[in-house]
Amino acid sequence: MTTELVDEGFISLGWDDLPDLTQIAAGRDGIKAALTAAEPDAKVRSIAGQAGVLTRFRDEMQIGDVVVAPYKPDSTINLGVIASDYYFEPLASAHRHRRRVEWKRVGLPRTLFSQAALYEIGSVLAVFRVRRHIDEFLAALESSEESLDVLAKRIDLVADQAASDDEIDEPRASRIERHTRDFVLESLHKRLTHQDFEEFTAALLRALGYQARVTQYSQDGGVDVIAHRDPLGVEPPLIKVQCKHHTGTVGAPDVQQLIGTQGQGELLLFVTLGGYSRDALAIERQRPGLRLLSGEDVVTMVLENYTELPESWRSVVPLTRVLVVADIAEG
């Protein structure tokens, strides 16, 4: 899933080396034959799995079906409705196998949904049917005008009603990284206040080797944390940090507010548990000394520096190292 798909209104699969799937006859068997010719060294199980995904995308998806499309870079979920049959875009450099989509809700935080629902959509397959938690996604789709706070309450109600008849799926080894990241993000969102998040951000920066402190200024212009390399904080560069403890989208105005505090030789860091608008990201690309950290960036930093965090913060996000032995035997 890329921003291009949302901007241009479609979903797609990989396999760009394969020709127009409508020109491949004999159903799934025909697609398996085409894949075998394209990937002569691939295992039989792999070919069968790929053929299943391509067949579902070409033949089984119908106009009007609901699409749940996770977007990994900023930990969001997009919801839409299929608006066309399968078609092939031969002139595209990528995303040649497509279906038109009318996007209804874009950039929804993963933290809106129950862990059980996130487990279900965490499949390694590119295309599959959501069966057990469809009501949560439909509630989000049908509430296109509601704020995130109102939507969160609606989804919580739907999830609570289903909980008595549902057990949370245990994550498989192939999906454990995504589930771990969801757990970290949800813990930081639900267990911390905004003030806690500022303190946590300072602690995370210290774990990375910086000196960092939370500001106490009443008119700091949005600067929540000050960080620097030298112990006294008198040597440049000084890093000014703004924190937003929410999983929504940060827009350009918030980023511009932080930029307004920048002095000569100072660097800027914006930290949020959500993502950024296109305009905000454009500012980052055009302005040296500015870095925007999304929720996914924060989670990565937590996982990579977990042992360096104080125990008080590790207790907020309790993690245990698990070694997984993968089954690589032929089936």
Coordinates of C-alpha atoms in Angstrom, one line a residue:
M1 CA 0.0 0.0 0.0
T2 CA 1.5 3.4 -1.0
T3 CA 0.2 6.9 -1.0
E4 CA 0.0 6.6 -4.8
L5 CA -2.8 4.1 -4.4
V6 CA -4.9 6.4 -2.2
D7 CA -4.2 9.5 -4.3
E8 CA -5.2 7.7 -7.6
G9 CA -7.9 5.6 -6.1
F10 CA -6.9 2.0 -6.7
I11 CA -5.4 -1.1 -5.1
S12 CA -2.9 -3.3 -6.7
L13 CA -0.8 -6.5 -6.4
G14 CA 2.9 -7.1 -7.2
W15 CA 3.8 -9.7 -9.8
D16 CA 4.4 -6.9 -12.4
D17 CA 6.3 -9.4 -14.6
L18 CA 3.1 -11.3 -15.2
P19 CA 0.9 -10.3 -18.2
D20 CA -2.7 -9.1 -18.0
L21 CA -4.4 -11.8 -15.9
T22 CA -7.6 -11.7 -18.0
Q23 CA -5.5 -13.2 -20.8
I24 CA -4.6 -16.2 -18.7
A25 CA -7.2 -18.9 -19.2
A26 CA -8.0 -22.1 -17.1
G27 CA -8.6 -20.3 -13.8
R28 CA -6.3 -20.9 -10.9
D29 CA -4.5 -23.7 -12.7
G30 CA -3.7 -21.3 -15.6
I31 CA -2.3 -18.8 -13.2
K32 CA -0.2 -21.5 -11.5
A33 CA 1.2 -22.4 -14.9
A34 CA 2.1 -18.8 -15.6
L35 CA 3.8 -18.4 -12.3
T36 CA 5.7 -21.7 -12.7
A37 CA 7.0 -20.4 -16.1
A38 CA 8.0 -17.1 -14.5
E39 CA 9.6 -18.6 -11.4
P40 CA 11.0 -22.0 -12.4
D41 CA 12.9 -22.3 -9.1
A42 CA 10.0 -21.6 -6.8
K43 CA 8.6 -24.3 -4.6
V44 CA 5.2 -25.9 -5.3
R45 CA 3.7 -24.6 -2.1
S46 CA 4.9 -21.0 -2.9
I47 CA 3.4 -21.2 -6.4
A48 CA 0.1 -22.5 -5.0
G49 CA -0.1 -19.6 -2.4
Q50 CA 0.7 -17.0 -5.0
A51 CA -1.9 -18.3 -7.4
G52 CA -4.5 -18.2 -4.7
V53 CA -3.8 -14.5 -4.0
L54 CA -3.9 -13.6 -7.7
T55 CA -7.1 -15.6 -8.3
R56 CA -8.8 -13.9 -5.4
F57 CA -7.8 -10.5 -6.7
R58 CA -8.9 -11.2 -10.3
D59 CA -12.0 -13.4 -9.9
E60 CA -13.4 -13.4 -6.3
M61 CA -13.4 -9.7 -5.4
Q62 CA -16.5 -7.9 -6.5
I63 CA -17.6 -4.3 -7.0
G64 CA -19.1 -3.1 -3.7
D65 CA -16.8 -5.3 -1.5
V66 CA -15.2 -3.5 1.4
V67 CA -11.4 -3.2 1.3
V68 CA -9.2 -3.0 4.4
A69 CA -5.7 -1.8 3.5
P70 CA -3.1 -1.4 6.2
Y71 CA -0.3 1.1 5.5
K72 CA 2.8 0.1 7.4
P73 CA 5.0 3.2 7.1
D74 CA 2.7 5.2 9.4
S75 CA 0.7 2.5 11.2
T76 CA -2.6 3.4 9.7
I77 CA -5.5 1.6 8.0
N78 CA -7.4 2.7 5.0
L79 CA -11.0 1.6 4.2
G80 CA -12.7 1.7 0.9
V81 CA -15.1 0.1 -1.5
I82 CA -14.2 -1.8 -4.7
A83 CA -15.4 0.3 -7.7
S84 CA -14.2 -1.7 -10.7
D85 CA -13.4 -5.2 -12.1
Y86 CA -9.7 -6.2 -12.4
Y87 CA -7.8 -4.3 -15.0
F88 CA -4.2 -4.3 -16.2
E89 CA -2.2 -1.0 -16.6
P90 CA 0.6 -1.9 -19.1
L91 CA 2.3 1.5 -19.2
A92 CA 2.7 1.7 -15.4
S93 CA 6.2 1.1 -14.0
A94 CA 4.7 -0.7 -11.0
H95 CA 1.2 -1.6 -9.7
R96 CA 0.1 -3.0 -13.0
H97 CA -2.6 -5.4 -11.7
R98 CA -5.3 -3.1 -10.3
R99 CA -8.9 -2.5 -9.2
R100 CA -10.4 0.9 -8.7
V101 CA -11.4 1.8 -5.1
E102 CA -13.5 4.6 -3.7
W103 CA -11.6 5.3 -0.4
K104 CA -14.0 6.2 2.5
R105 CA -11.7 6.5 5.5
V106 CA -8.0 7.1 5.1
G107 CA -5.2 7.2 7.7
L108 CA -7.2 5.6 10.6
P109 CA -4.9 4.7 13.5
R110 CA -4.4 1.0 14.2
T111 CA -5.1 1.8 17.8
L112 CA -8.8 2.3 17.0
F113 CA -9.3 -1.4 16.5
S114 CA -9.2 -4.3 18.9
Q115 CA -6.1 -6.5 19.1
A116 CA -8.1 -9.4 17.8
A117 CA -9.1 -7.5 14.7
L118 CA -5.5 -6.4 14.1
Y119 CA -4.4 -10.1 14.5
E120 CA -6.8 -11.1 11.8
I121 CA -5.6 -8.5 9.3
G122 CA -2.0 -9.3 10.1
S123 CA -1.9 -12.2 7.6
V124 CA 1.1 -12.7 5.5
L125 CA -1.2 -13.0 2.5
A126 CA -1.7 -10.0 0.2
V127 CA -5.4 -10.7 -0.3
F128 CA -7.7 -12.5 2.0
R129 CA -11.2 -12.3 3.4
V130 CA -11.8 -10.7 6.9
R131 CA -14.3 -13.0 8.6
R132 CA -14.3 -12.7 12.4
H133 CA -14.0 -8.9 13.0
I134 CA -15.7 -7.4 9.9
D135 CA -18.2 -5.4 12.2
E136 CA -15.3 -3.3 13.5
F137 CA -14.2 -2.2 10.1
L138 CA -17.8 -1.7 8.9
A139 CA -18.4 0.5 11.8
A140 CA -15.4 2.7 10.8
L141 CA -16.5 2.7 7.2
E142 CA -20.1 3.7 7.9
S143 CA -19.0 6.6 10.3
S144 CA -17.1 8.7 7.7
E145 CA -18.2 12.0 9.3
E146 CA -17.4 11.1 12.9
S147 CA -14.3 12.3 14.7
L148 CA -11.7 9.8 15.8
D149 CA -12.8 10.1 19.4
V150 CA -16.4 9.3 18.6
L151 CA -15.3 6.6 16.2
A152 CA -13.1 5.0 18.8
K153 CA -16.1 4.7 21.2
R154 CA -18.2 3.2 18.5
I155 CA -15.6 0.6 17.6
D156 CA -15.0 -0.2 21.3
L157 CA -18.7 -0.9 21.7
V158 CA -18.7 -3.2 18.6
A159 CA -15.6 -5.0 19.9
D160 CA -17.0 -5.4 23.4
Q161 CA -20.2 -6.9 22.1
A162 CA -18.2 -9.5 20.1
A163 CA -15.7 -10.3 22.8
S164 CA -17.8 -12.8 24.6
D165 CA -18.0 -15.0 21.5
D166 CA -14.4 -14.4 20.3
E167 CA -11.0 -15.4 21.4
I168 CA -7.9 -13.4 20.4
D169 CA -5.9 -15.3 17.8
E170 CA -2.4 -16.2 18.9
P171 CA 0.1 -14.6 16.6
R172 CA 2.1 -16.9 14.3
A173 CA 5.8 -16.6 14.1
S174 CA 5.5 -15.0 10.6
R175 CA 3.3 -12.2 12.1
I176 CA 4.9 -11.7 15.5
E177 CA 6.8 -8.5 14.5
R178 CA 3.6 -6.7 13.4
H179 CA 1.8 -7.8 16.6
T180 CA 4.7 -6.6 18.8
R181 CA 4.7 -3.2 17.1
D182 CA 1.0 -2.9 17.6
F183 CA 1.4 -3.7 21.3
V184 CA 4.1 -1.1 21.7
L185 CA 2.1 1.6 19.9
E186 CA -1.1 0.8 21.8
S187 CA 0.7 0.8 25.1
L188 CA 2.3 4.2 24.5
H189 CA -1.1 5.6 23.4
K190 CA -3.3 4.2 26.1
R191 CA -1.0 4.1 29.1
L192 CA 0.6 7.5 28.8
T193 CA -0.8 11.0 29.2
H194 CA 0.5 13.8 27.1
Q195 CA 2.9 14.9 29.9
D196 CA 4.0 11.3 30.3
F197 CA 4.7 11.1 26.6
E198 CA 7.0 14.2 26.8
E199 CA 8.9 12.5 29.6
F200 CA 9.0 9.2 27.7
T201 CA 10.4 11.0 24.6
A202 CA 13.1 12.6 26.7
A203 CA 14.0 9.2 28.1
L204 CA 14.1 7.6 24.7
L205 CA 16.4 10.3 23.5
R206 CA 18.7 9.7 26.5
A207 CA 18.6 6.0 25.6
L208 CA 20.0 7.0 22.2
G209 CA 22.9 8.9 23.8
Y210 CA 21.5 12.4 24.1
Q211 CA 21.1 14.6 27.1
A212 CA 17.4 15.5 27.2
R213 CA 15.0 17.3 29.5
V214 CA 11.4 18.3 29.4
T215 CA 10.8 22.0 29.2
Q216 CA 8.9 23.9 31.9
Y217 CA 8.3 27.1 29.9
S218 CA 4.7 28.4 29.8
Q219 CA 5.3 30.1 26.4
D220 CA 7.6 27.7 24.7
G221 CA 5.9 27.8 21.3
G222 CA 5.3 24.1 21.3
V223 CA 8.8 23.0 22.3
D224 CA 8.3 20.1 24.8
V225 CA 11.8 18.7 25.1
I226 CA 15.3 20.1 24.7
A227 CA 18.1 17.7 23.7
H228 CA 21.8 18.0 23.0
R229 CA 25.0 15.9 22.9
D230 CA 27.3 17.8 25.4
P231 CA 26.6 17.4 29.1
L232 CA 26.1 21.1 29.7
G233 CA 23.9 21.9 26.7
V234 CA 26.0 24.9 25.6
E235 CA 27.6 23.4 22.5
P236 CA 25.6 23.3 19.2
P237 CA 23.5 21.8 17.9
L238 CA 20.5 22.2 20.3
I239 CA 17.6 20.1 19.4
K240 CA 14.1 21.4 20.0
V241 CA 11.4 18.7 20.2
Q242 CA 7.7 18.9 20.0
C243 CA 5.5 15.9 21.1
K244 CA 2.0 15.0 20.0
H245 CA 0.5 12.2 22.0
H246 CA -2.1 11.1 19.5
T247 CA -2.4 8.6 16.7
G248 CA -4.0 11.0 14.2
T249 CA -2.4 12.9 11.4
V250 CA -0.2 15.9 12.2
G251 CA -0.7 18.7 9.6
A252 CA 1.6 21.5 8.3
P253 CA 0.4 24.2 10.8
D254 CA 1.7 22.2 13.7
V255 CA 5.0 21.7 12.0
Q256 CA 5.2 25.4 11.1
Q257 CA 4.7 26.3 14.7
L258 CA 7.8 24.3 15.7
I259 CA 9.8 25.8 12.8
G260 CA 8.9 29.2 14.3
T261 CA 11.0 28.4 17.4
Q262 CA 14.2 27.5 15.4
G263 CA 17.2 29.7 16.1
Q264 CA 20.6 29.7 14.4
G265 CA 22.3 26.4 14.6
E266 CA 19.3 24.6 16.1
L267 CA 17.7 21.4 14.9
L268 CA 14.0 20.5 15.1
L269 CA 12.4 17.2 15.9
F270 CA 8.6 16.4 15.9
V271 CA 7.5 13.2 17.6
T272 CA 4.0 11.7 17.3
L273 CA 2.4 8.3 17.6
G274 CA 0.5 8.9 14.4
G275 CA 1.5 10.1 11.0
Y276 CA 1.9 13.3 9.0
S277 CA 0.0 15.0 6.1
R278 CA 1.5 15.3 2.7
D279 CA 2.0 19.0 3.2
A280 CA 3.8 18.3 6.5
L281 CA 6.1 15.8 4.9
A282 CA 6.8 18.2 2.0
I283 CA 8.0 20.7 4.6
E284 CA 10.4 18.1 6.0
R285 CA 11.9 17.4 2.6
Q286 CA 12.5 21.1 1.9
R287 CA 13.8 22.2 5.3
P288 CA 17.3 21.0 6.5
G289 CA 17.5 20.4 10.2
L290 CA 13.9 19.2 10.6
R291 CA 12.9 15.6 11.2
L292 CA 9.4 14.2 11.6
L293 CA 9.1 11.0 13.6
S294 CA 6.0 9.0 13.1
G295 CA 4.5 6.3 15.4
E296 CA 6.3 3.6 13.4
D297 CA 9.6 5.5 13.9
V298 CA 9.0 5.7 17.6
V299 CA 8.2 2.0 17.9
T300 CA 11.3 1.1 15.9
M301 CA 13.4 3.2 18.3
V302 CA 11.8 1.6 21.3
L303 CA 12.5 -1.9 20.0
E304 CA 16.1 -1.1 19.1
N305 CA 16.9 0.6 22.4
Y306 CA 14.6 -1.2 24.8
T307 CA 17.3 -2.4 27.1
E308 CA 18.7 1.1 27.5
L309 CA 15.3 2.5 28.8
P310 CA 14.9 2.8 32.5
E311 CA 12.8 0.0 34.2
S312 CA 10.0 2.5 34.9
W313 CA 9.4 3.0 31.2
R314 CA 10.0 -0.7 30.3
S315 CA 7.1 -1.5 32.7
V316 CA 4.8 0.6 30.6
V317 CA 5.7 -1.5 27.5
P318 CA 6.6 -4.9 29.0
L319 CA 8.4 -7.0 26.4
T320 CA 10.0 -10.4 26.6
R321 CA 12.6 -11.7 24.1
V322 CA 11.3 -14.8 22.4
L323 CA 13.3 -17.0 20.1
V324 CA 11.3 -18.7 17.4
V325 CA 12.3 -21.8 15.6
A326 CA 10.8 -21.7 12.1
D327 CA 9.5 -24.8 10.4
I328 CA 11.3 -24.8 7.0
A329 CA 10.4 -28.3 6.0
E330 CA 8.7 -29.0 2.8
G331 CA 5.0 -29.5 3.1

